[in-house]
PDB file of C-alpha atoms in Angstrom:
ATOM      1  CA  MET O   1      80.092  91.735 215.731  1.00 48.00           C
ATOM      2  CA  ARG O   2      78.450  89.729 213.158  1.00 45.00           C
ATOM      3  CA  ALA O   3      77.516  92.647 211.011  1.00 45.00           C
ATOM      4  CA  GLN O   4      81.214  93.849 211.162  1.00 46.00           C
ATOM      5  CA  HIS O   5      82.373  90.338 210.255  1.00 44.00           C
ATOM      6  CA  LEU O   6      80.053  90.117 207.281  1.00 42.00           C
ATOM      7  CA  VAL O   7      81.055  93.611 206.057  1.00 44.00           C
ATOM      8  CA  ARG O   8      84.850  92.682 206.399  1.00 46.00           C
ATOM      9  CA  ASN O   9      84.156  89.455 204.369  1.00 45.00           C
ATOM     10  CA  MET O  10      82.319  91.298 201.713  1.00 45.00           C
ATOM     11  CA  THR O  11      85.018  93.884 201.610  1.00 44.00           C
ATOM     12  CA  ALA O  12      87.537  91.169 201.240  1.00 45.00           C
ATOM     13  CA  ALA O  13      85.532  89.492 198.706  1.00 44.00           C
ATOM     14  CA  GLY O  14      84.954  92.616 196.839  1.00 45.00           C
ATOM     15  CA  ALA O  15      88.663  93.357 196.854  1.00 44.00           C
ATOM     16  CA  MET O  16      89.339  89.853 195.617  1.00 44.00           C
ATOM     17  CA  VAL O  17      86.776  90.149 192.748  1.00 44.00           C
ATOM     18  CA  ALA O  18      88.264  93.587 191.820  1.00 44.00           C
ATOM     19  CA  GLY O  19      91.662  92.156 191.835  1.00 45.00           C
ATOM     20  CA  LEU O  20      90.673  89.349 189.277  1.00 46.00           C
ATOM     21  CA  VAL O  21      89.185  91.973 187.086  1.00 47.00           C
ATOM     22  CA  THR O  22      92.039  94.241 187.187  1.00 50.00           C
ATOM     23  CA  VAL O  23      94.570  91.445 186.854  1.00 52.00           C
ATOM     24  CA  GLY O  24      92.799  89.537 184.123  1.00 55.00           C
ATOM     25  CA  ALA O  25      92.913  90.383 180.279  1.00 60.00           C
ATOM     26  CA  ALA O  26      90.590  93.217 179.249  1.00 63.00           C
ATOM     27  CA  ALA O  27      87.575  92.116 177.001  1.00 63.00           C
ATOM     28  CA  PRO O  28      87.884  93.580 173.370  1.00 68.00           C
ATOM     29  CA  ALA O  29      85.621  96.551 172.895  1.00 71.00           C
ATOM     30  CA  LEU O  30      83.071  96.137 169.888  1.00 77.00           C
ATOM     31  CA  ALA O  31      83.933  98.680 167.067  1.00 79.00           C
ATOM     32  CA  ALA O  32      81.394 101.083 165.914  1.00 85.00           C
ATOM     33  CA  THR O  33      80.470 100.763 162.369  1.00 85.00           C
ATOM     34  CA  SER O  34      78.758 102.727 159.441  1.00 86.00           C
ATOM     35  CA  PRO O  35      78.176 100.894 156.333  1.00 88.00           C
ATOM     36  CA  GLY O  36      78.421 102.802 152.968  1.00 90.00           C
ATOM     37  CA  THR O  37      78.296 101.807 149.368  1.00 92.00           C
ATOM     38  CA  ALA O  38      80.224 103.313 146.361  1.00 92.00           C
ATOM     39  CA  THR O  39      79.523 102.541 142.825  1.00 92.00           C
ATOM     40  CA  ALA O  40      82.401 102.108 140.390  1.00 91.00           C
ATOM     41  CA  THR O  41      81.536 103.044 136.782  1.00 91.00           C
ATOM     42  CA  ALA O  42      83.591 102.578 133.631  1.00 91.00           C
ATOM     43  CA  ASN O  43      82.720 104.616 130.751  1.00 90.00           C
ATOM     44  CA  VAL O  44      83.984 102.756 127.520  1.00 89.00           C
ATOM     45  CA  GLN O  45      84.031 105.118 124.705  1.00 90.00           C
ATOM     46  CA  ALA O  46      83.426 103.833 120.945  1.00 90.00           C
ATOM     47  CA  SER O  47      86.813 103.291 119.072  1.00 95.00           C
ATOM     48  CA  ILE O  48      87.687 102.281 115.596  1.00 97.00           C
ATOM     49  CA  THR O  49      91.025 101.564 114.093  1.00 96.00           C
ATOM     50  CA  LEU O  50      92.135 100.770 110.621  1.00 97.00           C
ATOM     51  CA  SER O  51      95.471  98.718 110.593  1.00 97.00           C
ATOM     52  CA  GLY O  52      97.391  96.670 108.214  1.00 97.00           C
ATOM     53  CA  LEU O  53      96.406  98.546 105.026  1.00 97.00           C
ATOM     54  CA  THR O  54      98.317  97.211 102.033  1.00 97.00           C
ATOM     55  CA  PRO O  55     100.589 100.101 101.216  1.00 96.00           C
ATOM     56  CA  ALA O  56     100.743  99.681  97.492  1.00 97.00           C
ATOM     57  CA  PHE O  57      99.555  97.498  94.582  1.00 97.00           C
ATOM     58  CA  THR O  58     100.292  97.322  90.869  1.00 97.00           C
ATOM     59  CA  LEU O  59      97.809  96.555  87.849  1.00 97.00           C
ATOM     60  CA  THR O  60      99.491  95.675  84.700  1.00 96.00           C
ATOM     61  CA  GLY O  61      98.132  95.417  81.259  1.00 96.00           C
ATOM     62  CA  ALA O  62      98.303  96.516  77.708  1.00 96.00           C
ATOM     63  CA  PRO O  63      96.012  99.399  76.338  1.00 96.00           C
ATOM     64  CA  GLY O  64      92.502  97.968  75.792  1.00 95.00           C
ATOM     65  CA  ALA O  65      92.955  95.094  78.267  1.00 96.00           C
ATOM     66  CA  THR O  66      91.243  94.926  81.649  1.00 96.00           C
ATOM     67  CA  ALA O  67      93.823  94.512  84.423  1.00 97.00           C
ATOM     68  CA  THR O  68      92.456  92.816  87.724  1.00 96.00           C
ATOM     69  CA  GLY O  69      94.120  92.550  91.082  1.00 95.00           C
ATOM     70  CA  SER O  70      92.298  90.106  93.106  1.00 95.00           C
ATOM     71  CA  ALA O  71      92.531  90.853  96.883  1.00 96.00           C
ATOM     72  CA  ALA O  72      94.863  93.846  95.822  1.00 97.00           C
ATOM     73  CA  VAL O  73      94.253  95.641  99.198  1.00 97.00           C
ATOM     74  CA  THR O  74      93.753  94.192 102.510  1.00 97.00           C
ATOM     75  CA  MET O  75      93.188  95.909 106.012  1.00 98.00           C
ATOM     76  CA  LYS O  76      91.984  95.195 109.369  1.00 98.00           C
ATOM     77  CA  VAL O  77      89.215  97.208 111.217  1.00 98.00           C
ATOM     78  CA  THR O  78      88.755  96.925 114.917  1.00 97.00           C
ATOM     79  CA  THR O  79      85.765  98.636 116.649  1.00 96.00           C
ATOM     80  CA  ASN O  80      83.646  98.047 119.816  1.00 96.00           C
ATOM     81  CA  ASN O  81      80.750 100.099 118.247  1.00 95.00           C
ATOM     82  CA  THR O  82      77.753  97.936 118.483  1.00 95.00           C
ATOM     83  CA  LEU O  83      75.967  99.693 115.514  1.00 96.00           C
ATOM     84  CA  GLY O  84      78.834  98.814 113.209  1.00 96.00           C
ATOM     85  CA  TYR O  85      81.047 100.525 110.811  1.00 97.00           C
ATOM     86  CA  THR O  86      81.729 101.342 107.181  1.00 97.00           C
ATOM     87  CA  VAL O  87      84.997 101.573 105.036  1.00 97.00           C
ATOM     88  CA  GLY O  88      85.412 103.847 102.326  1.00 97.00           C
ATOM     89  CA  VAL O  89      88.054 104.882  99.729  1.00 97.00           C
ATOM     90  CA  GLN O  90      88.452 108.169  98.020  1.00 98.00           C
ATOM     91  CA  ALA O  91      91.208 108.785  95.513  1.00 98.00           C
ATOM     92  CA  ALA O  92      93.542 111.915  96.481  1.00 97.00           C
ATOM     93  CA  ALA O  93      93.415 113.313  92.971  1.00 97.00           C
ATOM     94  CA  ALA O  94      91.337 113.169  89.718  1.00 97.00           C
ATOM     95  CA  THR O  95      93.960 111.767  87.600  1.00 97.00           C
ATOM     96  CA  MET O  96      96.875 109.334  87.670  1.00 97.00           C
ATOM     97  CA  PRO O  97      99.862 111.080  86.287  1.00 97.00           C
ATOM     98  CA  GLY O  98     102.883 109.275  84.633  1.00 96.00           C
ATOM     99  CA  ALA O  99     106.036 108.784  86.478  1.00 96.00           C
ATOM    100  CA  THR O 100     108.289 109.666  83.542  1.00 96.00           C
ATOM    101  CA  ALA O 101     109.235 113.275  83.100  1.00 95.00           C
ATOM    102  CA  GLY O 102     107.816 114.920  80.083  1.00 95.00           C
ATOM    103  CA  ASN O 103     104.979 112.338  79.875  1.00 96.00           C
ATOM    104  CA  THR O 104     101.778 114.519  79.767  1.00 96.00           C
ATOM    105  CA  ASP O 105      99.480 111.565  79.718  1.00 96.00           C
ATOM    106  CA  THR O 106      97.187 110.885  82.630  1.00 97.00           C
ATOM    107  CA  ILE O 107      94.661 108.242  83.594  1.00 97.00           C
ATOM    108  CA  PRO O 108      91.307 109.409  84.957  1.00 97.00           C
ATOM    109  CA  VAL O 109      91.043 107.881  88.556  1.00 97.00           C
ATOM    110  CA  SER O 110      87.430 106.746  87.438  1.00 97.00           C
ATOM    111  CA  ALA O 111      89.263 104.347  85.310  1.00 97.00           C
ATOM    112  CA  LEU O 112      90.294 102.537  88.357  1.00 97.00           C
ATOM    113  CA  THR O 113      87.388 100.514  90.134  1.00 97.00           C
ATOM    114  CA  VAL O 114      87.148  98.683  93.262  1.00 97.00           C
ATOM    115  CA  LYS O 115      84.790  96.188  95.043  1.00 96.00           C
ATOM    116  CA  GLU O 116      84.797  94.369  98.080  1.00 93.00           C
ATOM    117  CA  ASN O 117      86.257  90.682  97.658  1.00 87.00           C
ATOM    118  CA  THR O 118      82.965  89.229  98.273  1.00 84.00           C
ATOM    119  CA  GLY O 119      80.997  91.634  96.242  1.00 78.00           C
ATOM    120  CA  ALA O 120      79.872  91.397  92.708  1.00 82.00           C
ATOM    121  CA  THR O 121      80.098  94.863  91.188  1.00 93.00           C
ATOM    122  CA  TYR O 122      82.910  97.099  90.600  1.00 96.00           C
ATOM    123  CA  THR O 123      82.525 100.869  91.349  1.00 96.00           C
ATOM    124  CA  ALA O 124      84.641 103.626  89.945  1.00 97.00           C
ATOM    125  CA  LEU O 125      86.822 105.541  92.191  1.00 97.00           C
ATOM    126  CA  SER O 126      86.535 109.346  92.669  1.00 97.00           C
ATOM    127  CA  ALA O 127      88.341 112.126  93.905  1.00 97.00           C
ATOM    128  CA  THR O 128      85.224 113.978  95.176  1.00 97.00           C
ATOM    129  CA  ALA O 129      83.279 111.179  96.967  1.00 97.00           C
ATOM    130  CA  ALA O 130      84.295 108.049  98.827  1.00 97.00           C
ATOM    131  CA  VAL O 131      83.251 104.529  97.552  1.00 96.00           C
ATOM    132  CA  THR O 132      81.978 102.349 100.329  1.00 96.00           C
ATOM    133  CA  VAL O 133      83.964  98.965 100.259  1.00 96.00           C
ATOM    134  CA  HIS O 134      82.636  97.422 103.328  1.00 96.00           C
ATOM    135  CA  SER O 135      79.612  97.996 105.582  1.00 96.00           C
ATOM    136  CA  GLN O 136      78.673  95.933 108.529  1.00 95.00           C
ATOM    137  CA  ASN O 137      76.061  96.086 111.508  1.00 97.00           C
ATOM    138  CA  GLY O 138      77.757  95.275 114.941  1.00 96.00           C
ATOM    139  CA  LYS O 139      81.114  95.531 116.323  1.00 96.00           C
ATOM    140  CA  SER O 140      84.136  93.715 115.020  1.00 97.00           C
ATOM    141  CA  LEU O 141      85.990  90.790 116.329  1.00 97.00           C
ATOM    142  CA  SER O 142      88.176  91.694 119.317  1.00 95.00           C
ATOM    143  CA  THR O 143      91.167  90.977 117.014  1.00 96.00           C
ATOM    144  CA  GLY O 144      89.646  92.991 114.294  1.00 97.00           C
ATOM    145  CA  ASP O 145      87.770  92.029 110.913  1.00 97.00           C
ATOM    146  CA  THR O 146      89.945  91.450 107.844  1.00 97.00           C
ATOM    147  CA  ILE O 147      88.660  93.254 104.741  1.00 96.00           C
ATOM    148  CA  THR O 148      89.874  92.643 101.255  1.00 96.00           C
ATOM    149  CA  ASN O 149      89.260  94.797  98.163  1.00 96.00           C
ATOM    150  CA  ASP O 150      89.653  93.593  94.532  1.00 97.00           C
ATOM    151  CA  MET O 151      90.914  96.391  92.036  1.00 97.00           C
ATOM    152  CA  GLN O 152      90.288  96.433  88.216  1.00 97.00           C
ATOM    153  CA  MET O 153      91.239  99.062  85.541  1.00 97.00           C
ATOM    154  CA  ALA O 154      90.356  99.084  81.876  1.00 94.00           C
ATOM    155  CA  VAL O 155      93.753 100.206  80.450  1.00 96.00           C
ATOM    156  CA  PRO O 156      93.444 103.324  78.336  1.00 96.00           C
ATOM    157  CA  PHE O 157      95.465 104.140  75.395  1.00 96.00           C
ATOM    158  CA  VAL O 158      98.365 106.274  77.116  1.00 97.00           C
ATOM    159  CA  ASN O 159     102.111 106.250  76.808  1.00 96.00           C
ATOM    160  CA  SER O 160     103.935 103.086  78.417  1.00 97.00           C
ATOM    161  CA  ASP O 161     104.763 104.378  81.893  1.00 97.00           C
ATOM    162  CA  SER O 162     103.604 103.880  85.548  1.00 97.00           C
ATOM    163  CA  TYR O 163     100.647 105.903  86.567  1.00 97.00           C
ATOM    164  CA  SER O 164      99.950 106.398  90.267  1.00 97.00           C
ATOM    165  CA  VAL O 165      97.479 107.922  92.720  1.00 97.00           C
ATOM    166  CA  ALA O 166      97.128 107.815  96.465  1.00 97.00           C
ATOM    167  CA  LEU O 167      93.818 106.125  97.732  1.00 97.00           C
ATOM    168  CA  ASN O 168      92.803 107.389 101.174  1.00 97.00           C
ATOM    169  CA  TYR O 169      90.923 104.558 103.097  1.00 97.00           C
ATOM    170  CA  ILE O 170      88.613 105.736 105.917  1.00 97.00           C
ATOM    171  CA  ALA O 171      86.898 103.631 108.437  1.00 97.00           C
ATOM    172  CA  THR O 172      83.808 105.317 110.219  1.00 96.00           C
ATOM    173  CA  THR O 173      81.529 104.140 113.127  1.00 96.00           C
ATOM    174  CA  LYS O 174      77.715 104.090 112.308  1.00 94.00           C
TER     175      LYS O 174
END
């Protein structure tokens, strides 16, 4: 009898424990994890921009005079190239024709000279090769570098008129 009573009490106690387990909140299960790593890479290409170029300038003088335009041309160059950049200028034609119909006089583009504003020597322009007007090692400021050119011309003996030529500026990374 004693054994039966013990089994009955254990069964009742087991039912009671089972009742507590089933009635109470379930414990959260631990999530399985598997760590991994991804690498983010940003490939930044070299870029260069020439902006804010003075669209036109005028040098005025009588034949035999030297006409000078201090800071005649200004531009901004922006580049992230750590090796630096150069800026060159080349005339679009070998001569500067007059604007007046019937005027056959021209001024050779080599009569027009250029120098960087901080430079000491003027160099004649050409239609066949660019003249370097700025060279720098290292990238520009994030807002761009301002570059200024002085222009000069020994005014030749030609008809009174306006003589023009397009000047092509090119910024190039090193």
